[in-house]
Amino acid sequence: MSSPVREAHREKNAPADRAPSGVPAAAGVAAVTVLTSLPVFLPGAANGLVSSEFGWSSARMGAVLAVYWLASLAGAFLSKRAALPRVLERTLAVALLATCLGLLAAATAPAAGLWVNSVVGGAAYGYTQPHTNALLMRRCAPRFRPIAFGLKQAAVPAATLLASGAMPLLAGQGDWRTAFTAAAVLCGTGGVLLARREPPGQPASATGRGRGAPLRADAYLVALSGAGFFGAMVGNGLGGFLVLSLTARGTSLSVAGAVATAGAACNIVIRLAAGWLVGLRPGAAWGTLTGLFVAGAAGTALLTRPGLAVFAVGALLAYGGGWGWAGLLHYVIGLPYAGREQRATAYSQMGVSLGAAAGPMLCGVLFTAVSPAAAWWALTAAGVAAAVCVLLARTRAPHGRPARHPTGATQSS
């Protein structure tokens, strides 16, 4: 049985492969992903300062973060039903400007503004993620696309590191608002620049509009969306509770932070490496995706064991595998639906957004009401479930070689 991933890569002798590699497009998409991720990672990094200033409980701040992912789910749902705009950059510009306004609201009127920031920022992120996926498929040469998706998704943990590093640098004397204002300025500047920019090397009309019939959820889309749901539970559960779990064991906050930082850095490397590997060997996509989820499950299982060294190894495995799959998942789910990648990856984004909201909430309940080990075992089960979803999707993959699109991408009839 041939794989749609392998078949799509057989287009390497088509005109698309002689097109520009798409490195500028991939870099631009990664930058947009970093900026539109800040509305969730900045409040997380400022959690302690905000809670002490307003007397908020951890549950209330957790709800603020969950709202972001629920809004992202709504944004992805709307994206699934939308036609591609004539110039994709304009949609990204609007998203950045909306993100800017949300961050400014959080900085100027935090009591209500943090909620506004989550709603606006989450919707902008969820709506634009499928659009950026479509942009990568259209602007990048086939062999570079897996790497481009890895770079795009590596921007998410990079945003985590940026937010964590920016807070102590910019939030002097407890004034966390400075970091939000600086992020808003970056988003606003990026939005203005994108709004004035034409797609490189082609007229604005070349991107075309996705006017095809709505893409219905088939078994392949549902299975990979399920993988995204369970995988995001693992990744976002880690982000919310890894440091807390370590400090509850008596580890110093500096050591716990170093373990979390090393895990996030490992996550970035794995996302890039997975894209590079699949770019060289397209047939490795399914095995790599399954292996990442299994490695993540092994890592969260190790987090239940005593000993800092074992915990650190588990954290690296959990971050690297349990959260390193994102770029590859979106790439694999969109590839068989040539010309409708936006709508296909909207399904995976909805799964990811729902899992990102559910994971921390589940971990919070288990961590408090049962034990930290119960939370990590729940995430281990989620990682195994994600791997099973990938195996199911592989057996239900759509087949048939896509026709070439005149612009170098592919277009289904």
PDB file of N, CA and C in Angstrom, residues 84 115 165 191 254 279 344 402:
ATOM      1  N   LEU A  84      -9.868  30.710   0.932  1.00  0.00           N
ATOM      2  CA  LEU A  84      -8.570  31.370   1.041  1.00  0.00           C
ATOM      3  C   LEU A  84      -8.648  32.768   0.455  1.00  0.00           C
ATOM      4  N   TRP A 115      -8.659  38.761  29.831  1.00  0.00           N
ATOM      5  CA  TRP A 115      -9.662  37.908  29.202  1.00  0.00           C
ATOM      6  C   TRP A 115      -9.831  38.277  27.731  1.00  0.00           C
ATOM      7  N   GLY A 165      11.833  34.520  29.007  1.00  0.00           N
ATOM      8  CA  GLY A 165      13.012  35.368  29.119  1.00  0.00           C
ATOM      9  C   GLY A 165      12.685  36.840  29.162  1.00  0.00           C
ATOM     10  N   GLY A 191       2.172  43.590  11.698  1.00  0.00           N
ATOM     11  CA  GLY A 191       0.914  43.678  10.977  1.00  0.00           C
ATOM     12  C   GLY A 191       0.938  44.755   9.907  1.00  0.00           C
ATOM     13  N   SER A 254      15.274  27.318  40.489  1.00  0.00           N
ATOM     14  CA  SER A 254      16.252  27.538  39.420  1.00  0.00           C
ATOM     15  C   SER A 254      16.558  26.234  38.686  1.00  0.00           C
ATOM     16  N   GLY A 279      11.916  15.444   4.978  1.00  0.00           N
ATOM     17  CA  GLY A 279      12.283  16.072   3.715  1.00  0.00           C
ATOM     18  C   GLY A 279      13.246  15.214   2.916  1.00  0.00           C
ATOM     19  N   ALA A 344      -8.047  21.140   5.542  1.00  0.00           N
ATOM     20  CA  ALA A 344      -7.622  19.897   6.191  1.00  0.00           C
ATOM     21  C   ALA A 344      -6.916  20.177   7.511  1.00  0.00           C
ATOM     22  N   PRO A 402      -2.236  13.508  -6.540  1.00  0.00           N
ATOM     23  CA  PRO A 402      -2.862  14.787  -6.828  1.00  0.00           C
ATOM     24  C   PRO A 402      -2.363  15.381  -8.136  1.00  0.00           C
TER      25      PRO A 402
END
